[in-house]
Coordinates of C-alpha atoms and ligand atoms in Angstrom, one line a residue:
X1 CA 0.0 0.0 0.0
X2 CA 2.8 2.4 1.0
X3 CA 4.6 1.7 -2.3
X4 CA 1.4 2.4 -4.3
X5 CA 1.0 5.8 -2.5
X6 CA 4.6 6.7 -3.0
X7 CA 4.3 5.8 -6.7
X8 CA 1.2 7.9 -7.0
X9 CA 2.8 10.9 -5.4
X10 CA 5.8 10.6 -7.7
X11 CA 3.6 10.3 -10.8
X12 CA 1.6 13.4 -9.6
X13 CA 4.8 15.4 -9.0
X14 CA 6.3 14.5 -12.4
X15 CA 2.9 15.2 -14.0
X16 CA 2.6 18.6 -12.5
X17 CA 6.2 19.5 -13.4
X18 CA 5.5 18.5 -17.0
X19 CA 2.1 20.3 -17.0
X20 CA 3.5 23.5 -15.4
X21 CA 6.5 23.4 -17.7
X22 CA 4.2 23.3 -20.7
X23 CA 2.0 26.1 -19.4
X24 CA 5.0 28.4 -18.6
X25 CA 6.4 27.7 -22.0
X26 CA 3.1 28.5 -23.6
X27 CA 2.8 31.8 -21.8
X28 CA 6.4 32.8 -22.9
X29 CA 5.8 31.7 -26.5
X30 CA 2.4 33.4 -26.9
X31 CA 3.3 36.7 -25.1
X32 CA 6.8 37.5 -26.3
X33 CA 6.3 37.6 -30.1
X34 CA 7.8 39.5 -33.0
X35 CA 6.4 41.4 -36.0
X36 CA 9.0 40.1 -38.5
X37 CA 11.7 37.4 -38.8
X38 CA 13.3 39.3 -41.6
X39 CA 16.7 40.5 -40.7
X40 CA 18.5 42.8 -43.2
X41 CA 22.2 42.8 -43.6
X42 CA 24.1 45.8 -42.3
X43 CA 27.6 45.5 -43.6
X44 CA 29.1 47.8 -40.9
X45 CA 27.1 46.3 -38.0
X46 CA 30.2 44.5 -36.6
X47 CA 32.0 47.8 -36.4
X48 CA 29.6 49.1 -33.7
X49 CA 31.7 49.7 -30.6
X50 CA 29.2 48.7 -27.9
X51 CA 25.7 47.5 -28.7
X52 CA 23.5 48.1 -25.7
X53 CA 19.9 48.2 -24.6
X54 CA 18.2 49.8 -21.6
X55 CA 15.3 47.4 -20.9
X56 CA 14.5 43.7 -21.1
X57 CA 12.2 41.6 -18.9
X58 CA 13.8 38.2 -19.7
X59 CA 14.2 37.3 -16.0
X60 CA 10.4 37.0 -15.7
X61 CA 10.4 33.9 -17.8
X62 CA 11.7 30.4 -17.2
X63 CA 13.6 30.3 -20.5
X64 CA 16.9 28.6 -20.4
X65 CA 19.4 31.5 -20.7
X66 CA 22.0 29.3 -22.4
X67 CA 19.8 27.8 -25.2
X68 CA 19.2 29.4 -28.6
X69 CA 15.4 29.7 -28.8
X70 CA 13.0 30.3 -31.7
X71 CA 10.6 32.2 -29.4
X72 CA 10.9 35.1 -26.9
X73 CA 13.4 37.8 -27.6
X74 CA 16.7 37.3 -25.6
X75 CA 18.9 34.5 -24.5
X76 CA 22.7 34.3 -24.3
X77 CA 23.4 32.7 -27.8
X78 CA 21.1 35.3 -29.4
X79 CA 22.8 38.1 -27.5
X80 CA 26.2 36.8 -28.8
X81 CA 24.9 36.5 -32.3
X82 CA 23.7 40.1 -32.1
X83 CA 27.1 41.2 -30.8
X84 CA 25.2 42.6 -27.7
X85 CA 27.7 44.1 -25.2
X86 CA 25.3 45.2 -22.5
X87 CA 21.7 44.6 -21.7
X88 CA 19.8 45.9 -18.7
X89 CA 17.6 43.1 -17.2
X90 CA 14.6 44.6 -15.5
X91 CA 12.4 43.1 -12.9
X92 CA 8.7 43.0 -13.2
X93 CA 7.0 42.0 -9.9
X94 CA 3.3 42.8 -10.2
X95 CA 1.0 43.3 -13.2
X96 CA -2.8 43.8 -12.8
X97 CA -5.2 41.8 -15.1
X98 CA -6.3 43.5 -18.3
X99 CA -3.5 46.1 -18.3
X100 CA -3.9 49.0 -20.7
X101 CA -2.1 52.3 -21.0
X102 CA -5.0 54.5 -19.8
X103 CA -6.2 53.3 -16.4
X104 CA -5.4 50.3 -14.1
X105 CA -5.9 49.7 -10.4
X106 CA -3.7 47.4 -8.2
X107 CA -6.3 44.9 -7.2
X108 CA -5.1 41.9 -9.2
X109 CA -1.7 40.4 -9.9
X110 CA -0.9 38.2 -12.8
X111 CA 2.7 37.7 -11.8
X112 CA 1.6 35.8 -8.8
X113 CA 0.0 33.2 -11.1
X114 CA 3.0 33.2 -13.4
X115 CA 5.4 32.6 -10.4
X116 CA 3.2 29.7 -9.4
X117 CA 2.9 28.3 -12.9
X118 CA 6.6 28.5 -13.4
X119 CA 7.2 26.7 -10.0
X120 CA 9.4 29.5 -8.7
X121 CA 10.2 29.2 -5.0
X122 CA 7.0 29.4 -2.9
X123 CA 8.2 32.6 -1.1
X124 CA 8.0 34.4 -4.5
X125 CA 4.3 33.5 -4.8
X126 CA 3.4 35.8 -1.9
X127 CA 6.1 38.4 -1.4
X128 CA 6.8 41.0 -4.1
X129 CA 10.2 41.6 -2.5
X130 CA 11.2 38.0 -2.5
X131 CA 9.9 37.6 -6.0
X132 CA 12.1 40.5 -7.2
X133 CA 15.2 39.4 -5.3
X134 CA 14.9 35.9 -6.7
X135 CA 15.1 37.5 -10.2
X136 CA 18.2 39.5 -9.2
X137 CA 20.0 36.4 -7.9
X138 CA 19.0 34.5 -11.1
X139 CA 21.1 37.0 -13.2
X140 CA 24.1 36.3 -11.0
X141 CA 23.4 32.5 -11.3
X142 CA 23.5 33.0 -15.1
X143 CA 26.9 34.7 -14.8
X144 CA 28.3 32.0 -12.6
X145 CA 27.2 29.3 -15.0
X146 CA 28.4 31.1 -18.1
X147 CA 32.1 30.2 -17.9
X148 CA 33.0 33.8 -18.1
X149 CA 31.0 34.7 -21.2
X150 CA 28.4 36.7 -19.3
X151 CA 28.9 39.0 -16.3
X152 CA 26.8 41.3 -14.2
X153 CA 27.9 45.0 -14.0
X154 CA 27.1 47.1 -11.0
X155 CA 30.0 49.6 -10.7
X156 CA 32.0 51.9 -12.9
X157 CA 35.1 50.0 -12.2
X158 CA 33.5 46.7 -13.4
X159 CA 32.2 48.4 -16.5
X160 CA 35.7 49.8 -17.3
X161 CA 37.3 46.4 -16.8
X162 CA 34.6 44.8 -19.0
X163 CA 35.2 47.3 -21.8
X164 CA 38.9 46.5 -21.7
X165 CA 38.3 42.7 -21.7
X166 CA 35.8 43.0 -24.5
X167 CA 38.4 44.5 -26.8
X168 CA 40.1 41.1 -26.9
X169 CA 36.9 39.0 -27.0
X170 CA 33.8 40.4 -28.6
X171 CA 31.8 37.3 -27.6
X172 CA 31.6 38.6 -24.1
X173 CA 28.2 39.9 -22.9
X174 CA 27.1 41.7 -19.8
X175 CA 23.9 42.6 -17.9
X176 CA 22.9 45.1 -15.3
X177 CA 19.8 45.0 -13.0
X178 CA 16.9 47.5 -12.9
X179 CA 13.5 47.4 -11.3
X180 CA 10.3 48.1 -13.1
X181 CA 8.1 49.6 -10.3
X182 CA 9.2 50.2 -6.7
X183 CA 6.2 48.4 -5.2
X184 CA 8.5 45.5 -4.6
X185 CA 10.1 47.6 -1.8
X186 CA 6.9 46.7 0.0
X187 CA 6.4 50.3 1.3
X188 CA 9.6 50.2 3.3
X189 CA 12.3 52.6 2.2
X190 CA 14.9 50.6 4.1
X191 CA 14.4 47.8 1.5
X192 CA 16.2 50.0 -1.0
X193 CA 19.5 48.9 0.5
X194 CA 18.7 45.2 0.0
X195 CA 18.0 45.9 -3.7
X196 CA 21.2 48.0 -4.0
X197 CA 23.1 45.1 -2.4
X198 CA 21.4 42.7 -4.9
X199 CA 22.9 44.8 -7.7
X200 CA 20.0 46.9 -8.8
X201 CA 21.3 50.1 -10.4
X202 CA 18.2 51.8 -11.7
X203 CA 14.6 51.9 -10.4
X204 CA 11.5 52.8 -12.3
X205 CA 9.3 54.3 -9.6
X206 CA 6.0 52.9 -10.9
X207 CA 4.8 50.4 -13.4
X208 CA 1.1 50.1 -14.6
X209 CA -0.6 51.2 -11.4
X210 CA -0.2 54.0 -8.8
X211 CA 1.8 52.7 -5.8
X212 CA 2.8 54.0 -2.4
X213 CA 5.7 56.0 -3.9
X214 CA 4.2 57.8 -6.9
X215 CA 1.5 58.0 -9.5
X216 CA 1.7 55.9 -12.7
X217 CA 0.9 57.2 -16.2
X218 CA -1.6 54.3 -16.4
X219 CA -2.9 54.5 -12.8
X220 CA -6.3 55.6 -11.4
X221 CA -5.2 58.9 -9.8
X222 CA -2.0 59.5 -11.8
X223 CA -0.8 61.7 -9.0
X224 CA 2.8 62.8 -8.2
X225 CA 5.4 61.6 -5.7
X226 CA 4.0 60.9 -2.2
X227 CA 6.0 62.0 0.9
X228 CA 7.4 58.5 1.1
X229 CA 8.2 58.7 -2.6
X230 CA 10.2 61.9 -2.2
X231 CA 12.2 60.2 0.6
X232 CA 12.9 57.2 -1.6
X233 CA 14.1 59.3 -4.5
X234 CA 16.4 61.3 -2.3
X235 CA 17.8 58.1 -0.8
X236 CA 18.3 56.7 -4.4
X237 CA 20.3 59.8 -5.4
X238 CA 22.4 59.5 -2.3
X239 CA 23.2 55.8 -2.9
X240 CA 23.8 56.3 -6.6
X241 CA 20.7 54.4 -7.9
X242 CA 19.5 56.0 -11.2
X243 CA 15.9 57.1 -11.4
X244 CA 13.9 55.6 -14.3
X245 CA 10.9 57.7 -15.3
X246 CA 9.3 55.1 -17.7
X247 CA 5.6 54.6 -16.8
X248 CA 5.7 57.6 -14.4
X249 CA 2.7 60.0 -14.4
X250 CA 3.2 63.6 -15.8
X251 CA 3.0 64.9 -12.2
X252 CA 5.6 62.3 -10.9
X253 CA 8.0 63.3 -13.7
X254 CA 7.6 67.0 -12.7
X255 CA 8.1 66.1 -9.0
X256 CA 11.3 64.1 -9.7
X257 CA 12.7 66.8 -11.9
X258 CA 12.0 69.3 -9.1
X259 CA 13.6 67.5 -6.2
X260 CA 16.6 65.8 -7.9
X261 CA 19.9 67.0 -9.3
X262 CA 21.3 63.9 -11.0
X263 CA 20.7 62.7 -14.6
X264 CA 17.8 60.3 -15.0
X265 CA 16.8 57.8 -17.6
X266 CA 13.6 56.9 -19.3
X267 CA 14.4 53.2 -19.9
X268 CA 11.7 52.3 -22.5
X269 CA 9.4 54.8 -24.0
X270 CA 8.1 56.6 -27.1
X271 CA 7.6 60.3 -27.6
X272 CA 4.4 62.2 -28.2
X273 CA 5.9 64.3 -31.0
X274 CA 6.2 61.1 -33.1
X275 CA 3.5 58.9 -31.5
X276 CA 1.0 60.7 -29.4
X277 CA -0.4 58.6 -26.5
X278 CA -0.6 58.3 -22.7
X279 CA 2.5 56.0 -22.7
X280 CA 4.8 58.5 -24.2
X281 CA 7.0 61.6 -23.3
X282 CA 5.9 65.1 -23.9
X283 CA 8.2 67.7 -25.5
X284 CA 8.4 69.6 -22.3
X285 CA 9.7 66.5 -20.4
X286 CA 12.1 65.5 -23.2
X287 CA 13.7 68.9 -23.0
X288 CA 13.8 68.9 -19.1
X289 CA 15.5 65.4 -19.2
X290 CA 17.9 66.6 -21.8
X291 CA 18.9 69.6 -19.7
X292 CA 19.6 67.2 -16.9
X293 CA 22.0 65.1 -19.1
X294 CA 19.5 62.3 -19.0
X295 CA 19.1 59.4 -21.4
X296 CA 15.9 58.4 -23.3
X297 CA 15.5 54.8 -24.4
X298 CA 13.2 54.4 -27.4
X299 CA 11.1 51.2 -27.7
X300 CA 10.9 48.5 -30.3
X301 CA 7.1 47.9 -30.1
X302 CA 4.0 49.5 -31.7
X303 CA 2.5 51.4 -28.7
X304 CA 5.8 53.2 -28.2
X305 CA 6.5 54.3 -31.8
X306 CA 3.2 53.9 -33.7
X307 CA 4.7 51.4 -36.1
X308 CA 5.9 47.8 -36.2
X309 CA 9.3 48.1 -37.7
X310 CA 12.8 49.6 -37.2
X311 CA 11.8 52.7 -39.3
X312 CA 9.2 53.7 -36.8
X313 CA 11.7 53.5 -33.9
X314 CA 14.2 55.4 -36.0
X315 CA 11.7 58.2 -36.5
X316 CA 11.2 58.6 -32.8
X317 CA 15.0 58.5 -32.2
X318 CA 15.4 61.2 -34.8
X319 CA 12.7 63.3 -33.0
X320 CA 14.6 63.1 -29.7
X321 CA 18.0 63.7 -31.2
X322 CA 16.8 66.8 -33.0
X323 CA 15.3 68.1 -29.7
X324 CA 18.1 67.4 -27.1
X325 CA 21.0 65.9 -29.0
X326 CA 22.1 62.6 -30.5
X327 CA 24.1 61.8 -27.3
X328 CA 20.9 61.5 -25.2
X329 CA 19.0 58.8 -27.0
X330 CA 19.3 55.1 -26.9
X331 CA 17.5 51.8 -27.4
X332 CA 15.0 50.7 -24.8
X333 CA 13.6 47.6 -26.5
X334 CA 11.3 46.1 -23.8
X335 CA 12.4 42.7 -25.1
X336 CA 10.5 39.9 -23.3
X337 CA 8.1 42.4 -21.8
X338 CA 5.0 40.3 -22.7
X339 CA 4.8 42.3 -26.0
X340 CA 5.3 41.9 -29.7
X341 CA 8.5 43.7 -30.6
X342 CA 9.6 44.5 -34.1
X343 CA 12.2 41.6 -34.0
X344 CA 14.2 39.7 -31.4
X345 CA 17.6 40.8 -30.3
X346 CA 19.2 39.3 -33.4
X347 CA 17.2 41.8 -35.5
X348 CA 19.2 44.8 -34.2
X349 CA 21.0 45.2 -37.6
X350 CA 17.6 46.4 -38.9
X351 CA 18.0 49.4 -36.6
X352 CA 21.3 50.3 -38.1
X353 CA 19.8 50.4 -41.6
X354 CA 16.8 52.4 -40.4
X355 CA 19.0 54.9 -38.6
X356 CA 21.0 55.4 -41.8
X357 CA 17.8 56.1 -43.7
X358 CA 17.0 58.8 -41.0
X359 CA 20.3 60.4 -42.1
X360 CA 22.4 59.6 -39.0
X361 CA 26.2 59.2 -39.7
X362 CA 28.2 56.2 -38.5
X363 CA 29.5 58.0 -35.4
X364 CA 26.0 59.0 -34.4
X365 CA 24.6 55.5 -35.1
X366 CA 27.4 54.1 -32.9
X367 CA 26.2 56.3 -30.0
X368 CA 22.5 55.5 -30.5
X369 CA 23.1 51.7 -30.7
X370 CA 24.9 51.6 -27.4
X371 CA 27.7 54.1 -27.1
X372 CA 25.4 56.5 -25.2
X373 CA 24.4 53.9 -22.7
X374 CA 28.1 53.0 -22.1
X375 CA 29.0 56.6 -21.6
X376 CA 26.0 57.3 -19.4
X377 CA 26.8 54.3 -17.1
X378 CA 30.5 55.3 -16.9
X379 CA 29.4 58.7 -15.7
X380 CA 26.6 57.6 -13.3
X381 CA 27.3 54.1 -11.9
X382 CA 28.7 54.0 -8.4
X383 CA 32.5 54.0 -8.6
X384 CA 33.3 50.6 -7.0
Ligands
LIG401 ZN1 7.4 48.7 -19.1

């Protein structure tokens, strides 16, 4: 009898692992899609000095980092194929049901279901902080298992060393950690230190809903920074954690600009002058971020740029470059952000061709394709 029960338990466990594995893969495959598989040749692509991107949510998915996939947007072999030098891996910890860019409350949470379906550790099912920290440690696990081909950057000294090492081996790749929404600090400003220690170097204050720190562009109230939010922003500045204004409400952006002095980023966005919607930056904010020596990452998906190809992204990049300078605009793909991007990471040569059509010269294209991110991080990451 005992043997039969043991056997049944084992069958049940194997069955649920297979079932949940299938479900998780299905989510990943159906949510992270592309508009085109067509990759154009860009003869001078390999000459780019530092291909980089400001925003990718790959850590949300149980995809094997070391396998080359036909679905999703990013894994190590595809990063290497794309000559990717530096990718920021961002952490999504809570997403309400039925998200839209106009108005969302915080009453539901699809990431809880995803954490469960992907059989992440049980503590990640219930705590946003544990859920986010688990994703942070996963990136370091990838680095440890990569035999030196992938590393995590968290200081200027590490970035300088990496740039030197990469001169001798352009198959090297690197990542940095960012948060998409500070709600995973669980309303406690002291948790900032834990995320800093876990390697997080930029924080987007809000995601799709208003939280205890600030109003979201897609929230119910869309208010500004709360008193706690102001304290958090000041502590981030003091620690050297970069503020990301992606998804922040108009009022929150104004408030951050008013109380801070350091450069900020907008990690993945579009601009209203080229694509007018609730998701995107106004001219006034583009100019204010430019004056602060900030960096604006333009997205590779339709809502950001009102088009489904590299040309649409290049038009928005042109708009920002003309307004505040070619040294303040970059790629903010939102790869693996449960969206349809123009192409996966191996499609980045399409961007080079589209930027040429926009009239950018090779030096300018080199900056836009990653040089600006490298230079911004060299200026703004904590020293060591
Ligand atoms: Zn986002």
